[in-house]
PDB file of N, H, CA, C and O in Angstrom:
ATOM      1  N   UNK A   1      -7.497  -0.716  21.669  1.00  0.00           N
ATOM      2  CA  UNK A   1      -6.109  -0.263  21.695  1.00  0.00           C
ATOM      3  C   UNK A   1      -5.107  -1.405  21.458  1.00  0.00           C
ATOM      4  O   UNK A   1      -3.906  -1.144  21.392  1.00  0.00           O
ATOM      5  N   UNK A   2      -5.424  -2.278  21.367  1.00  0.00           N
ATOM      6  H   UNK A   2      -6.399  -2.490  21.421  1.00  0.00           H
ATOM      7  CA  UNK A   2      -4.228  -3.745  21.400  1.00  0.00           C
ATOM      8  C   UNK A   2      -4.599  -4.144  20.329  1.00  0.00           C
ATOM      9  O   UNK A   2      -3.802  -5.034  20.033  1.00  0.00           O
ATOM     10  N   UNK A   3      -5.544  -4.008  19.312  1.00  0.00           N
ATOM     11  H   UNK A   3      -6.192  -3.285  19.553  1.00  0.00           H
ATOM     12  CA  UNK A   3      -5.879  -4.607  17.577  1.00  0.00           C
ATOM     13  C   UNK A   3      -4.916  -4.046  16.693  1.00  0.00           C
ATOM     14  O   UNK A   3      -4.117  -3.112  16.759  1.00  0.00           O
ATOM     15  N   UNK A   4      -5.119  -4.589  16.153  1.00  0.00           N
ATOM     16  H   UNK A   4      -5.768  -5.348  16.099  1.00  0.00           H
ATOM     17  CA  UNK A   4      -4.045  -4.155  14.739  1.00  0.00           C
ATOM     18  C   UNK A   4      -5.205  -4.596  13.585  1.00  0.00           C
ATOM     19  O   UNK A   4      -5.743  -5.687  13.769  1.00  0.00           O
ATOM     20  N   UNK A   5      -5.557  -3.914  12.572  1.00  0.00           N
ATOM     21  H   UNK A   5      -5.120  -3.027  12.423  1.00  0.00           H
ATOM     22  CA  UNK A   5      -5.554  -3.876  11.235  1.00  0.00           C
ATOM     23  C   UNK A   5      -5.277  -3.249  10.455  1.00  0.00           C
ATOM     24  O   UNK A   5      -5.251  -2.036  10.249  1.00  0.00           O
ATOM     25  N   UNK A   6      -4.934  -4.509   9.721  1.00  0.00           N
ATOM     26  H   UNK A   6      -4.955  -5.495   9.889  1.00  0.00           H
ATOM     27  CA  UNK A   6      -4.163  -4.428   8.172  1.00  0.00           C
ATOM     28  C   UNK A   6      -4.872  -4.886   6.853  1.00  0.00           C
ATOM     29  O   UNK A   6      -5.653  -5.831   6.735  1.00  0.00           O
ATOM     30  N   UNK A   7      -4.511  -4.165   6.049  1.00  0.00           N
ATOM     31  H   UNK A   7      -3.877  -3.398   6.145  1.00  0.00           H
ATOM     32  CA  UNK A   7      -5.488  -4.805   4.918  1.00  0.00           C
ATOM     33  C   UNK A   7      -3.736  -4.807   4.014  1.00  0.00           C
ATOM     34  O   UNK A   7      -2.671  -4.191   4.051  1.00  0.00           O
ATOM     35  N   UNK A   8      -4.513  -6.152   3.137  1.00  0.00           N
ATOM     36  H   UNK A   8      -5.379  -6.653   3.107  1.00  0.00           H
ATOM     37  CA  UNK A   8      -3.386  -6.395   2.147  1.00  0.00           C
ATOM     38  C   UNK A   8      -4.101  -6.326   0.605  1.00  0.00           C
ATOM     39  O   UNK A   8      -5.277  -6.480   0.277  1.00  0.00           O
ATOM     40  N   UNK A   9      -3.004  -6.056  -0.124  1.00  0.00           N
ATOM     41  H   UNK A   9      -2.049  -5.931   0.142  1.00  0.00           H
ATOM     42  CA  UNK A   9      -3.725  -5.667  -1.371  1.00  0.00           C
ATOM     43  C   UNK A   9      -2.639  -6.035  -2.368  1.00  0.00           C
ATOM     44  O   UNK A   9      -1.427  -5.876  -2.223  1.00  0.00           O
ATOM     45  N   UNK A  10      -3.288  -6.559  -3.410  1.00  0.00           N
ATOM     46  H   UNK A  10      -4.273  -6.688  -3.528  1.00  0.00           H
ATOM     47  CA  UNK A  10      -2.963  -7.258  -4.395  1.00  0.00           C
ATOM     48  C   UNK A  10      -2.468  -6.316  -5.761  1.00  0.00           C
ATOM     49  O   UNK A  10      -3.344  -5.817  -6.467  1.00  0.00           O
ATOM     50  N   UNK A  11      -1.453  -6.170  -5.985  1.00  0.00           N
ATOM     51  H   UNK A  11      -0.742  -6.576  -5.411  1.00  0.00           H
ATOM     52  CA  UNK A  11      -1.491  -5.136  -7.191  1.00  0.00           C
ATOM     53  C   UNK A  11      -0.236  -5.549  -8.332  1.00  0.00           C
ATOM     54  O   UNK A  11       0.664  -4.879  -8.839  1.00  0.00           O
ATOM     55  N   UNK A  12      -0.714  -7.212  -8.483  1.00  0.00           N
ATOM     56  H   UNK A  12      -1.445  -7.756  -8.072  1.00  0.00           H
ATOM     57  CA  UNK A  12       0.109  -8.199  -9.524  1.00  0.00           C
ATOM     58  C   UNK A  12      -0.607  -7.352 -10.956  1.00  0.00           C
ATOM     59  O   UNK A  12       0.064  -7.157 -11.970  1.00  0.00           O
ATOM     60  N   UNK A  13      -1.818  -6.983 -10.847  1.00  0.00           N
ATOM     61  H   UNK A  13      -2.363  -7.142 -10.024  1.00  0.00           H
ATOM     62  CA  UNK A  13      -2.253  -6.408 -12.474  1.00  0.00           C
ATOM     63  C   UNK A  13      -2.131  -5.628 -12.845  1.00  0.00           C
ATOM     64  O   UNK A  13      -2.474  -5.363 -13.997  1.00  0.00           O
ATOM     65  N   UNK A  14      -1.291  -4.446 -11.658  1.00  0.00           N
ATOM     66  H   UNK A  14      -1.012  -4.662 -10.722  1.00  0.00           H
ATOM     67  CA  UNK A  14      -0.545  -3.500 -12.206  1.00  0.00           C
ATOM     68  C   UNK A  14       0.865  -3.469 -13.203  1.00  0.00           C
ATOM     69  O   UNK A  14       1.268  -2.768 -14.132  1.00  0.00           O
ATOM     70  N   UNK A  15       1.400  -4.755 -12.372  1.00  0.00           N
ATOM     71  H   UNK A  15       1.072  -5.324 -11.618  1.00  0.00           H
ATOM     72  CA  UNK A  15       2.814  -4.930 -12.976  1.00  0.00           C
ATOM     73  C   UNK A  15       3.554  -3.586 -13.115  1.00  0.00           C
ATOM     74  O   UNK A  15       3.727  -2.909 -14.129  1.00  0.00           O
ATOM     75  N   UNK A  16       3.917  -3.386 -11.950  1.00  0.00           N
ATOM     76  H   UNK A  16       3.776  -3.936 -11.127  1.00  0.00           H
ATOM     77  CA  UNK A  16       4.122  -2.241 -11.651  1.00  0.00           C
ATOM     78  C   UNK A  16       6.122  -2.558 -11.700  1.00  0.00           C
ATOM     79  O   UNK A  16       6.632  -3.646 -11.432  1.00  0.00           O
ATOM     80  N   UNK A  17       6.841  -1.392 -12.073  1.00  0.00           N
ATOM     81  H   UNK A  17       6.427  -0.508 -12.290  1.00  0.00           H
ATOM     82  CA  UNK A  17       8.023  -1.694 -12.357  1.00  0.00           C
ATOM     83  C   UNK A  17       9.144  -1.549 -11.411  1.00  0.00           C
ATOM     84  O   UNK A  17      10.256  -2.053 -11.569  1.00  0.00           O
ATOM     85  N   UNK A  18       8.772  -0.828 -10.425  1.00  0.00           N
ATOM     86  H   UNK A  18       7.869  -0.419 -10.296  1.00  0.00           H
ATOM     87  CA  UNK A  18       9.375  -0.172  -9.308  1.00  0.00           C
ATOM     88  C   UNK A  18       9.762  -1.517  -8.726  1.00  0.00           C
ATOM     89  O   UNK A  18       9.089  -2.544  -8.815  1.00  0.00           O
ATOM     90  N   UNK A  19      11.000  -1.372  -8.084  1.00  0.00           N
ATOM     91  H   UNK A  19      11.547  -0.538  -8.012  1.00  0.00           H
ATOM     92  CA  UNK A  19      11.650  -2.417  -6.832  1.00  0.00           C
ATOM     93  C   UNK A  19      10.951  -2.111  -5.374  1.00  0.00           C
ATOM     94  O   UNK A  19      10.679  -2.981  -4.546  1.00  0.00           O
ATOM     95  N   UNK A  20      10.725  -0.755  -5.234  1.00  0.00           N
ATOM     96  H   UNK A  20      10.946  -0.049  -5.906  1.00  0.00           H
ATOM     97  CA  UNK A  20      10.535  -0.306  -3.835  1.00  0.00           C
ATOM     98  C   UNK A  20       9.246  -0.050  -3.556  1.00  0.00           C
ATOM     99  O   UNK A  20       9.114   1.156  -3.343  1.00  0.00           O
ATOM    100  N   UNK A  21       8.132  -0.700  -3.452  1.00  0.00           N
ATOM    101  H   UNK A  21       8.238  -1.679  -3.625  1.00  0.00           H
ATOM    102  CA  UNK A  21       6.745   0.078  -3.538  1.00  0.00           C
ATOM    103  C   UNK A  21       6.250   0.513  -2.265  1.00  0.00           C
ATOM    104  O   UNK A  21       5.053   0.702  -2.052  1.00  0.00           O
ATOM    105  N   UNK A  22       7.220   0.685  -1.360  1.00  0.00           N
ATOM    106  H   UNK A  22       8.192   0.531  -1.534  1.00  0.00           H
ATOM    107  CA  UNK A  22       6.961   1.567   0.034  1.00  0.00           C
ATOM    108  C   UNK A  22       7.363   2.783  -0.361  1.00  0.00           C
ATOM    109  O   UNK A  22       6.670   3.725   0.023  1.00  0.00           O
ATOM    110  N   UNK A  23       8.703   3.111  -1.312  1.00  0.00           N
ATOM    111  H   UNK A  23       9.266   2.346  -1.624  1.00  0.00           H
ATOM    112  CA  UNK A  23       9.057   4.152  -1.329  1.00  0.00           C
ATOM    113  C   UNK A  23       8.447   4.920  -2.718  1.00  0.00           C
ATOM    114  O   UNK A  23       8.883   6.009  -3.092  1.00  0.00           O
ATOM    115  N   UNK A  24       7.605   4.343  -3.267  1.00  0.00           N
ATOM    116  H   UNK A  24       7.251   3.459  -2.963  1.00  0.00           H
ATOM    117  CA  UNK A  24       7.151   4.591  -4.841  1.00  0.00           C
ATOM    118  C   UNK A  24       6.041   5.283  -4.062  1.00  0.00           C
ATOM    119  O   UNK A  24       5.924   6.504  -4.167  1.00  0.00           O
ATOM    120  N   UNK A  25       5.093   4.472  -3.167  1.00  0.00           N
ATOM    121  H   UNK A  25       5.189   3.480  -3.081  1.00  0.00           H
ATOM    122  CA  UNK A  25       3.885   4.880  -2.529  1.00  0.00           C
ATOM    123  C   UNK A  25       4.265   6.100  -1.751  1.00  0.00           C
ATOM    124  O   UNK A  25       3.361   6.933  -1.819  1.00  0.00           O
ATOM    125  N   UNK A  26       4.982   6.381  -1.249  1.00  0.00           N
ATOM    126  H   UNK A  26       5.716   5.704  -1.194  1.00  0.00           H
ATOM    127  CA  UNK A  26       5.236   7.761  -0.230  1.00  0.00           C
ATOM    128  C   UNK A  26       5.404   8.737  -1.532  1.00  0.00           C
ATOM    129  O   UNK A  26       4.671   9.688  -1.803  1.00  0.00           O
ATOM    130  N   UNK A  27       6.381   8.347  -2.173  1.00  0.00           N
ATOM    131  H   UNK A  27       6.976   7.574  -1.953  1.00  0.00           H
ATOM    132  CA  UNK A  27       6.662   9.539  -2.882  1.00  0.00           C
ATOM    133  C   UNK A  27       5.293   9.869  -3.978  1.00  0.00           C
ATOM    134  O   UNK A  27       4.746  10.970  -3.924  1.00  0.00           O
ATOM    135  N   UNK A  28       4.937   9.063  -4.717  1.00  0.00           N
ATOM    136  H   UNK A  28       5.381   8.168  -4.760  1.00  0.00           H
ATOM    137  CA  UNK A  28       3.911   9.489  -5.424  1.00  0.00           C
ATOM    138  C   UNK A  28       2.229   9.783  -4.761  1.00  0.00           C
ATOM    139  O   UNK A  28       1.455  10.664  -5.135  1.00  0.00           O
ATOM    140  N   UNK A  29       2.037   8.933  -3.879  1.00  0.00           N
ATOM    141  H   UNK A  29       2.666   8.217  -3.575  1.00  0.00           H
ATOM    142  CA  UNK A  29       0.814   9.032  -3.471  1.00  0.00           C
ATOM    143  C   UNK A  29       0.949   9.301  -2.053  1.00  0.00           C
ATOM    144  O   UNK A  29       0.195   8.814  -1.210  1.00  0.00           O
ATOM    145  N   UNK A  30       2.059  10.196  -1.756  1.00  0.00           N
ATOM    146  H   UNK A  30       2.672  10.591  -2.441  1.00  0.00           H
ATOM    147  CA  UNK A  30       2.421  10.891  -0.094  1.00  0.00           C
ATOM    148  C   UNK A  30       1.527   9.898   0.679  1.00  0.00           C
ATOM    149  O   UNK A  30       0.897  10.429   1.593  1.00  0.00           O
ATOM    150  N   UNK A  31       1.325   8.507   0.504  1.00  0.00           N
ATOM    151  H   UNK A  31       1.837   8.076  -0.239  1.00  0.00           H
ATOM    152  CA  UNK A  31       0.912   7.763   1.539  1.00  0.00           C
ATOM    153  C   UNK A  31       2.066   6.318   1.849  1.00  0.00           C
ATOM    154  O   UNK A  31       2.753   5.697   1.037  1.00  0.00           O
ATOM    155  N   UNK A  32       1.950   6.178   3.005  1.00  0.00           N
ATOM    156  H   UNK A  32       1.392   6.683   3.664  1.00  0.00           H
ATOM    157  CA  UNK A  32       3.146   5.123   3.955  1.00  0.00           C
ATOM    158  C   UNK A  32       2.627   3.513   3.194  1.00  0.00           C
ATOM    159  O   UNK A  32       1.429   3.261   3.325  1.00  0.00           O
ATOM    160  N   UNK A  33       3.096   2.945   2.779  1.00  0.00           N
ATOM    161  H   UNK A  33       4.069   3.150   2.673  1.00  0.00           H
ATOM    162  CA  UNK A  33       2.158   1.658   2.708  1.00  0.00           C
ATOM    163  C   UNK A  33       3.750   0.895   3.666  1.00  0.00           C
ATOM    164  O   UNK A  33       4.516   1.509   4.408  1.00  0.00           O
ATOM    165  N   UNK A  34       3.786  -0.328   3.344  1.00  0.00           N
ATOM    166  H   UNK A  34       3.164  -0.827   2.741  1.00  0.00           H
ATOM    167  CA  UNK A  34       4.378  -1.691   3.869  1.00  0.00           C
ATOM    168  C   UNK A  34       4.669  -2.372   2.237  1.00  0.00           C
ATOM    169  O   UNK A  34       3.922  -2.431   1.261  1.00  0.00           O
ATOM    170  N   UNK A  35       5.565  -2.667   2.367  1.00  0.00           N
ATOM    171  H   UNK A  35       6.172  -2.619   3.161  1.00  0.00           H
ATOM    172  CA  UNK A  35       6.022  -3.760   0.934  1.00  0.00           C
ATOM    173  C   UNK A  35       6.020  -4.853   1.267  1.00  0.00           C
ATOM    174  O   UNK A  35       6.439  -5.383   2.296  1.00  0.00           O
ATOM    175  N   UNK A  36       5.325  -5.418   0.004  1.00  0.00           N
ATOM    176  H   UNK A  36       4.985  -4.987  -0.832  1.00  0.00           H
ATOM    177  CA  UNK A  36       4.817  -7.032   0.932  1.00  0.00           C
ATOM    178  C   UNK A  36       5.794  -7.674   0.523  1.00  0.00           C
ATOM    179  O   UNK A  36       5.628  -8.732   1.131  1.00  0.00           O
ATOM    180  N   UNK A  37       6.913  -7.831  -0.211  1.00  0.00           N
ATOM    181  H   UNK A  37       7.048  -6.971  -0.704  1.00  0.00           H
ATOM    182  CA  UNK A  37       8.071  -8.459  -0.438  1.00  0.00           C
ATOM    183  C   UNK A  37       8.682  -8.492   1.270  1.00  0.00           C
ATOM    184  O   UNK A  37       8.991  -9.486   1.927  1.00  0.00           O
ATOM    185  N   UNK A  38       8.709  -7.398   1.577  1.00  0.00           N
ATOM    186  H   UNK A  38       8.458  -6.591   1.043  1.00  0.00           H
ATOM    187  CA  UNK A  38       8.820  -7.726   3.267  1.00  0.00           C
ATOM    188  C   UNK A  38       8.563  -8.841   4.293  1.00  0.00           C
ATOM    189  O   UNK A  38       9.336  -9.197   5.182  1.00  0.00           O
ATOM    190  N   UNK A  39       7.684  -9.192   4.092  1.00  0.00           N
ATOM    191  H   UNK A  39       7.056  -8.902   3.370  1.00  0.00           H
ATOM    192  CA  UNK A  39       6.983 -10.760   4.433  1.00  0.00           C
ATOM    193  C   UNK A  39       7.161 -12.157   3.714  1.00  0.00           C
ATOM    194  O   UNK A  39       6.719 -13.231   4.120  1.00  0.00           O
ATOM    195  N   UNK A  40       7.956 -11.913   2.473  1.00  0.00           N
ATOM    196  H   UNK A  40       8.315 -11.040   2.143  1.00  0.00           H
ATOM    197  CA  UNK A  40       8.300 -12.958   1.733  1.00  0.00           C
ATOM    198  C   UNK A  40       7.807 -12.932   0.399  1.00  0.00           C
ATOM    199  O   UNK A  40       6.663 -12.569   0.125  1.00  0.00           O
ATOM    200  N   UNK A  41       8.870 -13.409  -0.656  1.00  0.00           N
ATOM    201  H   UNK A  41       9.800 -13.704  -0.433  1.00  0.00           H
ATOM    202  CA  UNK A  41       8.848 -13.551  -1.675  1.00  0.00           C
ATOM    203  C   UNK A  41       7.191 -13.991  -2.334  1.00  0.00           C
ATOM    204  O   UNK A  41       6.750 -13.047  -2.990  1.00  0.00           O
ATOM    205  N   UNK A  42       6.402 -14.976  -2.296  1.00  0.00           N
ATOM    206  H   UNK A  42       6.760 -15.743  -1.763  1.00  0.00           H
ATOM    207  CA  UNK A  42       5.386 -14.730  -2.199  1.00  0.00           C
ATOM    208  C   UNK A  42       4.230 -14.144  -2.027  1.00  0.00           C
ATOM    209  O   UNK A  42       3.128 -14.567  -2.376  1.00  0.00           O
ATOM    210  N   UNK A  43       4.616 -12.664  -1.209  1.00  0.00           N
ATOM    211  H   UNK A  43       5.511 -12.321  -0.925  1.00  0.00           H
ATOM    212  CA  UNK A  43       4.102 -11.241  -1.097  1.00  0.00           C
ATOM    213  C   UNK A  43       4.599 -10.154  -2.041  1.00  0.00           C
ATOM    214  O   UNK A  43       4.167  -9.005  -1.949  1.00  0.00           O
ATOM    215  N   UNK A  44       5.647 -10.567  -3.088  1.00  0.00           N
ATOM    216  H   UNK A  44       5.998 -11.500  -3.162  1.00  0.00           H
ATOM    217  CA  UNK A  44       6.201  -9.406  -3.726  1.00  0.00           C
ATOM    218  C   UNK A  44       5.022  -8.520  -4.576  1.00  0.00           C
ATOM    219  O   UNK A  44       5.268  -7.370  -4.941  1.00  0.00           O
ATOM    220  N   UNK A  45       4.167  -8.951  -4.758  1.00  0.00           N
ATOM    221  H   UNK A  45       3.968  -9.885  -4.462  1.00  0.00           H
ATOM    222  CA  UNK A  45       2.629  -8.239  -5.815  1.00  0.00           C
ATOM    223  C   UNK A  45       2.289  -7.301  -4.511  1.00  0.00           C
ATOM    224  O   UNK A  45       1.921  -6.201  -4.922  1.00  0.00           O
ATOM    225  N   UNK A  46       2.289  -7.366  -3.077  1.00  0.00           N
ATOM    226  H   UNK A  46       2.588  -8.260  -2.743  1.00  0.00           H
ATOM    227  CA  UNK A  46       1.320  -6.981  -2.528  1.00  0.00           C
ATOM    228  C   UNK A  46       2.159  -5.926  -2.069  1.00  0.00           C
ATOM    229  O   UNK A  46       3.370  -5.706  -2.055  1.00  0.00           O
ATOM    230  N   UNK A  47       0.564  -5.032  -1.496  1.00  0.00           N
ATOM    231  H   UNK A  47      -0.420  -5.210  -1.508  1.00  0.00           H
ATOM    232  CA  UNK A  47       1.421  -4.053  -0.369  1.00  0.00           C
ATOM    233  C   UNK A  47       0.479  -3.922   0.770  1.00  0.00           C
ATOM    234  O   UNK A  47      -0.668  -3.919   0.324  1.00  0.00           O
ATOM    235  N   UNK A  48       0.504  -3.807   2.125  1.00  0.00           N
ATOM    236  H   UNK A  48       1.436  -3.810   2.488  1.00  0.00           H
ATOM    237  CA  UNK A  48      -0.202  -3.645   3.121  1.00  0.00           C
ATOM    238  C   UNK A  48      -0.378  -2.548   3.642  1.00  0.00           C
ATOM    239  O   UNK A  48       0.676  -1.920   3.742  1.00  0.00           O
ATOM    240  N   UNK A  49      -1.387  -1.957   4.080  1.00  0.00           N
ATOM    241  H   UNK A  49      -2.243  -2.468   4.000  1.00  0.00           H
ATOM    242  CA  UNK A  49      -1.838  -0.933   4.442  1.00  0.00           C
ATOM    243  C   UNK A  49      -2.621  -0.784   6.284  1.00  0.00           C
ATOM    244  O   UNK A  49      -3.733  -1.243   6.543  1.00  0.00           O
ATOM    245  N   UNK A  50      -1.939  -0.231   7.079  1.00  0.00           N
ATOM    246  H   UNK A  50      -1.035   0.142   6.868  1.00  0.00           H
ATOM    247  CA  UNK A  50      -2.591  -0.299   7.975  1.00  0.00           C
ATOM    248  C   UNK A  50      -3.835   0.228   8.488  1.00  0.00           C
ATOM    249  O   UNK A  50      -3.751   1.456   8.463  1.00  0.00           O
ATOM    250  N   UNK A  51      -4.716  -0.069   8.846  1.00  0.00           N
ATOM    251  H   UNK A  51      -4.785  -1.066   8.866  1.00  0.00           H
ATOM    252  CA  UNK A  51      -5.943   0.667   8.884  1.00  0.00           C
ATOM    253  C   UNK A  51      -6.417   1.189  10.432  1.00  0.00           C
ATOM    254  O   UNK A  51      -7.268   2.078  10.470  1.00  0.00           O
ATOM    255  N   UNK A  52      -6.036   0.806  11.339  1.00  0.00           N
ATOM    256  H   UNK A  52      -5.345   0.084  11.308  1.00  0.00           H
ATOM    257  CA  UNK A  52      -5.770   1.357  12.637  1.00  0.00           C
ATOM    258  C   UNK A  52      -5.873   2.892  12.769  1.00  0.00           C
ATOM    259  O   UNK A  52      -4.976   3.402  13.440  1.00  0.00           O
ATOM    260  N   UNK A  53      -7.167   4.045  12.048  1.00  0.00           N
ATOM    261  H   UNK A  53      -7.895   3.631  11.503  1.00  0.00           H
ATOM    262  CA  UNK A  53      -6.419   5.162  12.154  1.00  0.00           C
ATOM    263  C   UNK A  53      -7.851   5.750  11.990  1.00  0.00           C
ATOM    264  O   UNK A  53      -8.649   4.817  12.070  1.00  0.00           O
ATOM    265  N   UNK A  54      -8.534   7.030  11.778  1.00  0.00           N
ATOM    266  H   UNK A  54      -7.886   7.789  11.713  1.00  0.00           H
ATOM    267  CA  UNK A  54      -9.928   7.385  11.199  1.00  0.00           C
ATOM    268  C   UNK A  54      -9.435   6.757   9.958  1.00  0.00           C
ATOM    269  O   UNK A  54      -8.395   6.386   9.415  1.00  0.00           O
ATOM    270  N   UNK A  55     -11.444   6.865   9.688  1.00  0.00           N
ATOM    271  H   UNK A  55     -12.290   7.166  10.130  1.00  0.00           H
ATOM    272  CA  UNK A  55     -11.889   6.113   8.439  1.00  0.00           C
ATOM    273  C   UNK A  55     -11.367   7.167   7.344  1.00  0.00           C
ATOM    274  O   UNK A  55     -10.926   6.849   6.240  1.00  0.00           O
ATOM    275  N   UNK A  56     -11.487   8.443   7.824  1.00  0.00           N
ATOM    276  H   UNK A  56     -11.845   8.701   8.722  1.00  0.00           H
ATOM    277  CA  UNK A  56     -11.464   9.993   7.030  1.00  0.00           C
ATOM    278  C   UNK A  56      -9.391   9.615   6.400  1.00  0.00           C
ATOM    279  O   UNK A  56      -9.091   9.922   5.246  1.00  0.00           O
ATOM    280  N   UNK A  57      -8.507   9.101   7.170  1.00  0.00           N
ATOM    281  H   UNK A  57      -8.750   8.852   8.108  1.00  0.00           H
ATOM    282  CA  UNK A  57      -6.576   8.975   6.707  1.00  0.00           C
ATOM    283  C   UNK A  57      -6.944   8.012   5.942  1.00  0.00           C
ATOM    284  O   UNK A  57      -6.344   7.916   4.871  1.00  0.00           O
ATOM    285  N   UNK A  58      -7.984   7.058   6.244  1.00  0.00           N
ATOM    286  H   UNK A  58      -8.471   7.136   7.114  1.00  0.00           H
ATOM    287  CA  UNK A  58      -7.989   5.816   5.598  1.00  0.00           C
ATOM    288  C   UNK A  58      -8.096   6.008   3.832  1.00  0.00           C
ATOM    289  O   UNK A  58      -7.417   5.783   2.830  1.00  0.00           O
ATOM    290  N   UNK A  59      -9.500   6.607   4.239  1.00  0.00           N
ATOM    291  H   UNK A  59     -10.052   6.790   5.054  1.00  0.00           H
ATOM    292  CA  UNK A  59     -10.130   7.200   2.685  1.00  0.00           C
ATOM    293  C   UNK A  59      -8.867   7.884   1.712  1.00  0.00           C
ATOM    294  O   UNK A  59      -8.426   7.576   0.605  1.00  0.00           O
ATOM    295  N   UNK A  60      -8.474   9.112   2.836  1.00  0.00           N
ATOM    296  H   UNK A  60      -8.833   9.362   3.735  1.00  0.00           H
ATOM    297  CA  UNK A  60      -7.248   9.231   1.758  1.00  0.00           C
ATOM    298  C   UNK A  60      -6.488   8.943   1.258  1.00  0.00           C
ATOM    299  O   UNK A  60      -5.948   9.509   0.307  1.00  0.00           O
ATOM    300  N   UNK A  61      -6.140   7.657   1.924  1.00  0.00           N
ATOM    301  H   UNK A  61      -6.579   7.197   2.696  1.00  0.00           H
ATOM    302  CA  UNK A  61      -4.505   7.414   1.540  1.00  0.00           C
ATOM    303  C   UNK A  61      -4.995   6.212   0.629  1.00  0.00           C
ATOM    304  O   UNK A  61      -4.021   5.860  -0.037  1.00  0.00           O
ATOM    305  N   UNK A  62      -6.051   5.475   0.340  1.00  0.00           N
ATOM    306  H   UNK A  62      -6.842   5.762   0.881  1.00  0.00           H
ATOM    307  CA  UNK A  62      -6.365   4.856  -0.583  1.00  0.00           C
ATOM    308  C   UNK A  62      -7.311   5.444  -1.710  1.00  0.00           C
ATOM    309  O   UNK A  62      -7.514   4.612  -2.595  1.00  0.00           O
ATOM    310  N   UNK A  63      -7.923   6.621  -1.903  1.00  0.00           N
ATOM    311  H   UNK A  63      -7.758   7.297  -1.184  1.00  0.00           H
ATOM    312  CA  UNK A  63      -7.920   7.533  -2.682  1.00  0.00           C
ATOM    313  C   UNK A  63      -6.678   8.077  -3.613  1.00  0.00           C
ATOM    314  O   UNK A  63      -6.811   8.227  -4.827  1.00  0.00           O
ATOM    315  N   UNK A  64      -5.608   8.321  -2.999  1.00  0.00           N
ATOM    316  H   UNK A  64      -5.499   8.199  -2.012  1.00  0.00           H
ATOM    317  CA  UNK A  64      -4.640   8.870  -3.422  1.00  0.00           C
ATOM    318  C   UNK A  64      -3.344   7.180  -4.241  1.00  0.00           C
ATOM    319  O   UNK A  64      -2.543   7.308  -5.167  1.00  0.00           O
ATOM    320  N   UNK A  65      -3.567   6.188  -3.641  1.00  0.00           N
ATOM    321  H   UNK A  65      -4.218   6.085  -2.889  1.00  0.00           H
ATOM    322  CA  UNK A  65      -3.057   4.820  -4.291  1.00  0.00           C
ATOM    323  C   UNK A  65      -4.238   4.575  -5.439  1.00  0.00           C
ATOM    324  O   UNK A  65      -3.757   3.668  -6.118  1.00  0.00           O
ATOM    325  N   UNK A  66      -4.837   4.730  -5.702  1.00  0.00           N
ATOM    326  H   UNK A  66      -5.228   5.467  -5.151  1.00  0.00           H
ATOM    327  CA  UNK A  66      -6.095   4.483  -6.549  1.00  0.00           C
ATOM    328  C   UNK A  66      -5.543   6.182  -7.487  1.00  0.00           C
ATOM    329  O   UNK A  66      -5.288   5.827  -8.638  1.00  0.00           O
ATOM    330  N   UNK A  67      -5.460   6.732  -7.442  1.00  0.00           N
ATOM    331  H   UNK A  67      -5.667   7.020  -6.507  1.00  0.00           H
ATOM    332  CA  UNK A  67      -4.548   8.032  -8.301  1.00  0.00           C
ATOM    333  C   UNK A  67      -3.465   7.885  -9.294  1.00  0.00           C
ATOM    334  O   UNK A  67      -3.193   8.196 -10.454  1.00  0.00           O
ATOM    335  N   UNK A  68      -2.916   7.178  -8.140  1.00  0.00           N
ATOM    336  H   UNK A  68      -3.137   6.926  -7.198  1.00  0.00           H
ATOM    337  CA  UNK A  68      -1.332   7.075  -8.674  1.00  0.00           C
ATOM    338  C   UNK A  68      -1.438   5.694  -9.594  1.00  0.00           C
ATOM    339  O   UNK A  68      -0.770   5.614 -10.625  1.00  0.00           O
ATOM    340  N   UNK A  69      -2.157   4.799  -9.246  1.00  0.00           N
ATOM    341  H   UNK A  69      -2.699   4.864  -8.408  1.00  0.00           H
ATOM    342  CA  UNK A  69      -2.056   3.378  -9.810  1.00  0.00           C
ATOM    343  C   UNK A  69      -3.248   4.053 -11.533  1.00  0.00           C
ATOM    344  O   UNK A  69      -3.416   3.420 -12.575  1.00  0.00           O
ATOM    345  N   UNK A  70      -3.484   4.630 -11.386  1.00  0.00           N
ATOM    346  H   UNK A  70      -3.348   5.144 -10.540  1.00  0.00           H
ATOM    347  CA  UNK A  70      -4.306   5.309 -12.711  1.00  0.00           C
ATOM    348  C   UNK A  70      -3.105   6.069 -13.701  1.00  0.00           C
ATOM    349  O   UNK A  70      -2.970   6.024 -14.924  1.00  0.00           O
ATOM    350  N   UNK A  71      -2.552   6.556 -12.985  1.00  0.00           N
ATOM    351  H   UNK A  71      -2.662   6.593 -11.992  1.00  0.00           H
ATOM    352  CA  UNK A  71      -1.337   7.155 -14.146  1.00  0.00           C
ATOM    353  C   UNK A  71      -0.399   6.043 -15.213  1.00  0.00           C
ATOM    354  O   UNK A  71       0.431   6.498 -16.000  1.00  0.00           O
TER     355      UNK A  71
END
């Protein structure tokens, strides 16, 4: 109950065009991520994902980023 994980993820080879990729990720792939620009300029490629949850929300919500990053 007191852990936290997070996984961070790299998605510079998307070159993705969006400013907001917390709000790109909800809306397209109805999943919550974290914008790693949040943490500093040096994080702007990334986005974090919390994993704290079943494996079964997990699967989906990176199922469904793996969707959207295909379009």
């Amino acid at each position: 109950p007191e852990g936290i994980y997070m996984l961070w993820v790299d998605l510079s080879m998307f070159q993705l065009k969006c400013e907001d990729t917390q709000k790109y990720f909800f809306d397209h792939a109805d999943t919550y991520v974290t914008q790693g620009a949040f943490f500093g300029d040096e994080y702007k490629n990334y986005i974090r994902l919390n994993m704290a949850t079943q494996f079964s929300n997990v699967k989906k919500g990176v199922e469904r980023i793996i969707q959207t990053l295909k379009k």
